[in-house]
């Protein structure tokens, strides 16, 4: 496994990852495969609870899930609203992960728009 060479990319594929968080466990949104780099263009977090705000934490792991680094920590998403989390693209390398944790079960959904680049 080697870091993908962005000059010699074989395929570029636009993708989306989405889901509803049914519990308060850390949930992987994207797990970057070997020989691949990912450019995340947007992360949307939607509070689907009509009454209460919900906290969200988003983290990146650069060692396949052993250690995580927060890019958003316990950010409150108001009831019935959507948070656009990033203003600029984020790049992930092979075996990197990006995960989300909700402060309450069944209150948060996510949508990640990204481009997968395979070496």
PDB file of C-alpha atoms in Angstrom:
ATOM      1  CA  UNK A   1       0.000   0.000   0.000  1.00  0.00           C
ATOM      2  CA  UNK A   2       1.265   3.394  -0.975  1.00  0.00           C
ATOM      3  CA  UNK A   3      -0.146   6.872  -0.919  1.00  0.00           C
ATOM      4  CA  UNK A   4      -2.013   7.436  -4.195  1.00  0.00           C
ATOM      5  CA  UNK A   5      -0.201   9.629  -6.701  1.00  0.00           C
ATOM      6  CA  UNK A   6      -2.691  12.367  -7.595  1.00  0.00           C
ATOM      7  CA  UNK A   7      -0.856  13.047 -10.868  1.00  0.00           C
ATOM      8  CA  UNK A   8      -1.446   9.492 -12.126  1.00  0.00           C
ATOM      9  CA  UNK A   9      -5.009   8.812 -11.001  1.00  0.00           C
ATOM     10  CA  UNK A  10      -6.670   5.949 -12.914  1.00  0.00           C
ATOM     11  CA  UNK A  11     -10.286   6.696 -11.946  1.00  0.00           C
ATOM     12  CA  UNK A  12     -12.180   9.552 -10.365  1.00  0.00           C
ATOM     13  CA  UNK A  13     -15.644   8.682  -9.083  1.00  0.00           C
ATOM     14  CA  UNK A  14     -18.110  11.065  -7.404  1.00  0.00           C
ATOM     15  CA  UNK A  15     -19.849   9.396  -4.468  1.00  0.00           C
ATOM     16  CA  UNK A  16     -22.223  10.005  -1.583  1.00  0.00           C
ATOM     17  CA  UNK A  17     -22.391   8.393   1.838  1.00  0.00           C
ATOM     18  CA  UNK A  18     -25.474   8.791   3.982  1.00  0.00           C
ATOM     19  CA  UNK A  19     -27.189   7.270   6.945  1.00  0.00           C
ATOM     20  CA  UNK A  20     -29.296   7.678  10.058  1.00  0.00           C
ATOM     21  CA  UNK A  21     -27.632   7.292  13.453  1.00  0.00           C
ATOM     22  CA  UNK A  22     -29.746   4.831  15.432  1.00  0.00           C
ATOM     23  CA  UNK A  23     -27.488   4.927  18.503  1.00  0.00           C
ATOM     24  CA  UNK A  24     -24.826   7.049  20.189  1.00  0.00           C
ATOM     25  CA  UNK A  25     -21.850   4.954  19.063  1.00  0.00           C
ATOM     26  CA  UNK A  26     -19.144   6.277  16.743  1.00  0.00           C
ATOM     27  CA  UNK A  27     -20.306   5.503  13.186  1.00  0.00           C
ATOM     28  CA  UNK A  28     -17.923   5.400  10.222  1.00  0.00           C
ATOM     29  CA  UNK A  29     -19.148   7.546   7.332  1.00  0.00           C
ATOM     30  CA  UNK A  30     -16.236   6.790   4.966  1.00  0.00           C
ATOM     31  CA  UNK A  31     -13.517   4.133   5.183  1.00  0.00           C
ATOM     32  CA  UNK A  32     -10.962   4.882   2.451  1.00  0.00           C
ATOM     33  CA  UNK A  33      -9.811   1.721   0.604  1.00  0.00           C
ATOM     34  CA  UNK A  34      -6.199   0.887  -0.279  1.00  0.00           C
ATOM     35  CA  UNK A  35      -4.658   2.680  -3.282  1.00  0.00           C
ATOM     36  CA  UNK A  36      -7.300   5.400  -2.930  1.00  0.00           C
ATOM     37  CA  UNK A  37      -7.549   9.030  -1.879  1.00  0.00           C
ATOM     38  CA  UNK A  38     -10.791  10.842  -1.090  1.00  0.00           C
ATOM     39  CA  UNK A  39     -11.679  14.530  -1.361  1.00  0.00           C
ATOM     40  CA  UNK A  40     -14.647  15.349   0.863  1.00  0.00           C
ATOM     41  CA  UNK A  41     -16.575  18.301  -0.537  1.00  0.00           C
ATOM     42  CA  UNK A  42     -19.404  18.535   1.987  1.00  0.00           C
ATOM     43  CA  UNK A  43     -20.619  17.042   5.238  1.00  0.00           C
ATOM     44  CA  UNK A  44     -24.253  17.719   6.104  1.00  0.00           C
ATOM     45  CA  UNK A  45     -25.661  16.807   9.514  1.00  0.00           C
ATOM     46  CA  UNK A  46     -29.454  16.939   9.837  1.00  0.00           C
ATOM     47  CA  UNK A  47     -31.354  16.887  13.106  1.00  0.00           C
ATOM     48  CA  UNK A  48     -34.500  14.879  12.386  1.00  0.00           C
ATOM     49  CA  UNK A  49     -35.942  15.476  15.873  1.00  0.00           C
ATOM     50  CA  UNK A  50     -38.657  18.118  15.707  1.00  0.00           C
ATOM     51  CA  UNK A  51     -38.277  19.223  19.318  1.00  0.00           C
ATOM     52  CA  UNK A  52     -34.745  18.943  20.707  1.00  0.00           C
ATOM     53  CA  UNK A  53     -31.254  19.940  19.611  1.00  0.00           C
ATOM     54  CA  UNK A  54     -28.711  17.129  19.276  1.00  0.00           C
ATOM     55  CA  UNK A  55     -24.933  17.257  19.715  1.00  0.00           C
ATOM     56  CA  UNK A  56     -22.673  15.876  16.985  1.00  0.00           C
ATOM     57  CA  UNK A  57     -18.969  15.055  16.938  1.00  0.00           C
ATOM     58  CA  UNK A  58     -17.054  14.359  13.715  1.00  0.00           C
ATOM     59  CA  UNK A  59     -13.594  12.770  13.830  1.00  0.00           C
ATOM     60  CA  UNK A  60     -10.903  11.606  11.416  1.00  0.00           C
ATOM     61  CA  UNK A  61      -8.581   8.656  11.965  1.00  0.00           C
ATOM     62  CA  UNK A  62      -5.363   8.433   9.972  1.00  0.00           C
ATOM     63  CA  UNK A  63      -4.411   5.003  11.330  1.00  0.00           C
ATOM     64  CA  UNK A  64      -7.417   2.835  10.439  1.00  0.00           C
ATOM     65  CA  UNK A  65      -9.372   3.599  13.588  1.00  0.00           C
ATOM     66  CA  UNK A  66      -6.764   3.375  16.340  1.00  0.00           C
ATOM     67  CA  UNK A  67      -6.621   7.128  17.025  1.00  0.00           C
ATOM     68  CA  UNK A  68      -9.196   9.798  16.188  1.00  0.00           C
ATOM     69  CA  UNK A  69      -8.836  13.575  15.798  1.00  0.00           C
ATOM     70  CA  UNK A  70     -11.877  15.810  16.164  1.00  0.00           C
ATOM     71  CA  UNK A  71     -12.806  18.244  13.408  1.00  0.00           C
ATOM     72  CA  UNK A  72     -16.074  19.109  15.198  1.00  0.00           C
ATOM     73  CA  UNK A  73     -16.669  18.436  18.881  1.00  0.00           C
ATOM     74  CA  UNK A  74     -20.140  18.297  20.452  1.00  0.00           C
ATOM     75  CA  UNK A  75     -21.578  20.841  18.028  1.00  0.00           C
ATOM     76  CA  UNK A  76     -25.256  21.461  18.685  1.00  0.00           C
ATOM     77  CA  UNK A  77     -27.550  20.921  15.703  1.00  0.00           C
ATOM     78  CA  UNK A  78     -30.889  22.665  16.393  1.00  0.00           C
ATOM     79  CA  UNK A  79     -34.166  20.755  16.036  1.00  0.00           C
ATOM     80  CA  UNK A  80     -35.380  20.361  12.439  1.00  0.00           C
ATOM     81  CA  UNK A  81     -32.255  21.943  10.966  1.00  0.00           C
ATOM     82  CA  UNK A  82     -29.197  21.011   8.923  1.00  0.00           C
ATOM     83  CA  UNK A  83     -25.574  21.945   9.608  1.00  0.00           C
ATOM     84  CA  UNK A  84     -23.119  22.298   6.702  1.00  0.00           C
ATOM     85  CA  UNK A  85     -19.981  21.292   8.555  1.00  0.00           C
ATOM     86  CA  UNK A  86     -17.043  22.150   6.273  1.00  0.00           C
ATOM     87  CA  UNK A  87     -16.171  25.264   4.272  1.00  0.00           C
ATOM     88  CA  UNK A  88     -13.236  23.749   2.359  1.00  0.00           C
ATOM     89  CA  UNK A  89     -12.483  20.245   1.043  1.00  0.00           C
ATOM     90  CA  UNK A  90     -10.824  17.674   3.282  1.00  0.00           C
ATOM     91  CA  UNK A  91      -8.492  15.038   1.827  1.00  0.00           C
ATOM     92  CA  UNK A  92      -8.240  11.528   3.229  1.00  0.00           C
ATOM     93  CA  UNK A  93      -5.569   8.962   2.387  1.00  0.00           C
ATOM     94  CA  UNK A  94      -5.903   5.191   2.122  1.00  0.00           C
ATOM     95  CA  UNK A  95      -7.093   3.509   5.337  1.00  0.00           C
ATOM     96  CA  UNK A  96      -8.225   6.857   6.798  1.00  0.00           C
ATOM     97  CA  UNK A  97     -11.692   6.977   8.355  1.00  0.00           C
ATOM     98  CA  UNK A  98     -14.166   9.757   9.019  1.00  0.00           C
ATOM     99  CA  UNK A  99     -16.795   9.088  11.664  1.00  0.00           C
ATOM    100  CA  UNK A 100     -19.702  10.807  13.386  1.00  0.00           C
ATOM    101  CA  UNK A 101     -21.174  10.402  16.863  1.00  0.00           C
ATOM    102  CA  UNK A 102     -24.625  11.642  17.865  1.00  0.00           C
ATOM    103  CA  UNK A 103     -25.522  12.792  21.355  1.00  0.00           C
ATOM    104  CA  UNK A 104     -28.924  11.069  21.125  1.00  0.00           C
ATOM    105  CA  UNK A 105     -30.139   7.994  19.256  1.00  0.00           C
ATOM    106  CA  UNK A 106     -32.407   8.363  16.208  1.00  0.00           C
ATOM    107  CA  UNK A 107     -31.995  12.160  16.041  1.00  0.00           C
ATOM    108  CA  UNK A 108     -29.218  12.692  13.492  1.00  0.00           C
ATOM    109  CA  UNK A 109     -28.652  11.810   9.853  1.00  0.00           C
ATOM    110  CA  UNK A 110     -25.600  12.535   7.723  1.00  0.00           C
ATOM    111  CA  UNK A 111     -24.784  13.079   4.066  1.00  0.00           C
ATOM    112  CA  UNK A 112     -21.192  13.214   2.791  1.00  0.00           C
ATOM    113  CA  UNK A 113     -20.446  14.233  -0.797  1.00  0.00           C
ATOM    114  CA  UNK A 114     -16.983  13.140  -1.921  1.00  0.00           C
ATOM    115  CA  UNK A 115     -14.757  12.146  -4.816  1.00  0.00           C
ATOM    116  CA  UNK A 116     -12.870   8.855  -4.755  1.00  0.00           C
ATOM    117  CA  UNK A 117      -9.552   8.869  -6.642  1.00  0.00           C
ATOM    118  CA  UNK A 118      -7.974   5.477  -7.343  1.00  0.00           C
ATOM    119  CA  UNK A 119      -4.286   5.197  -8.209  1.00  0.00           C
TER     120      UNK A 119
END
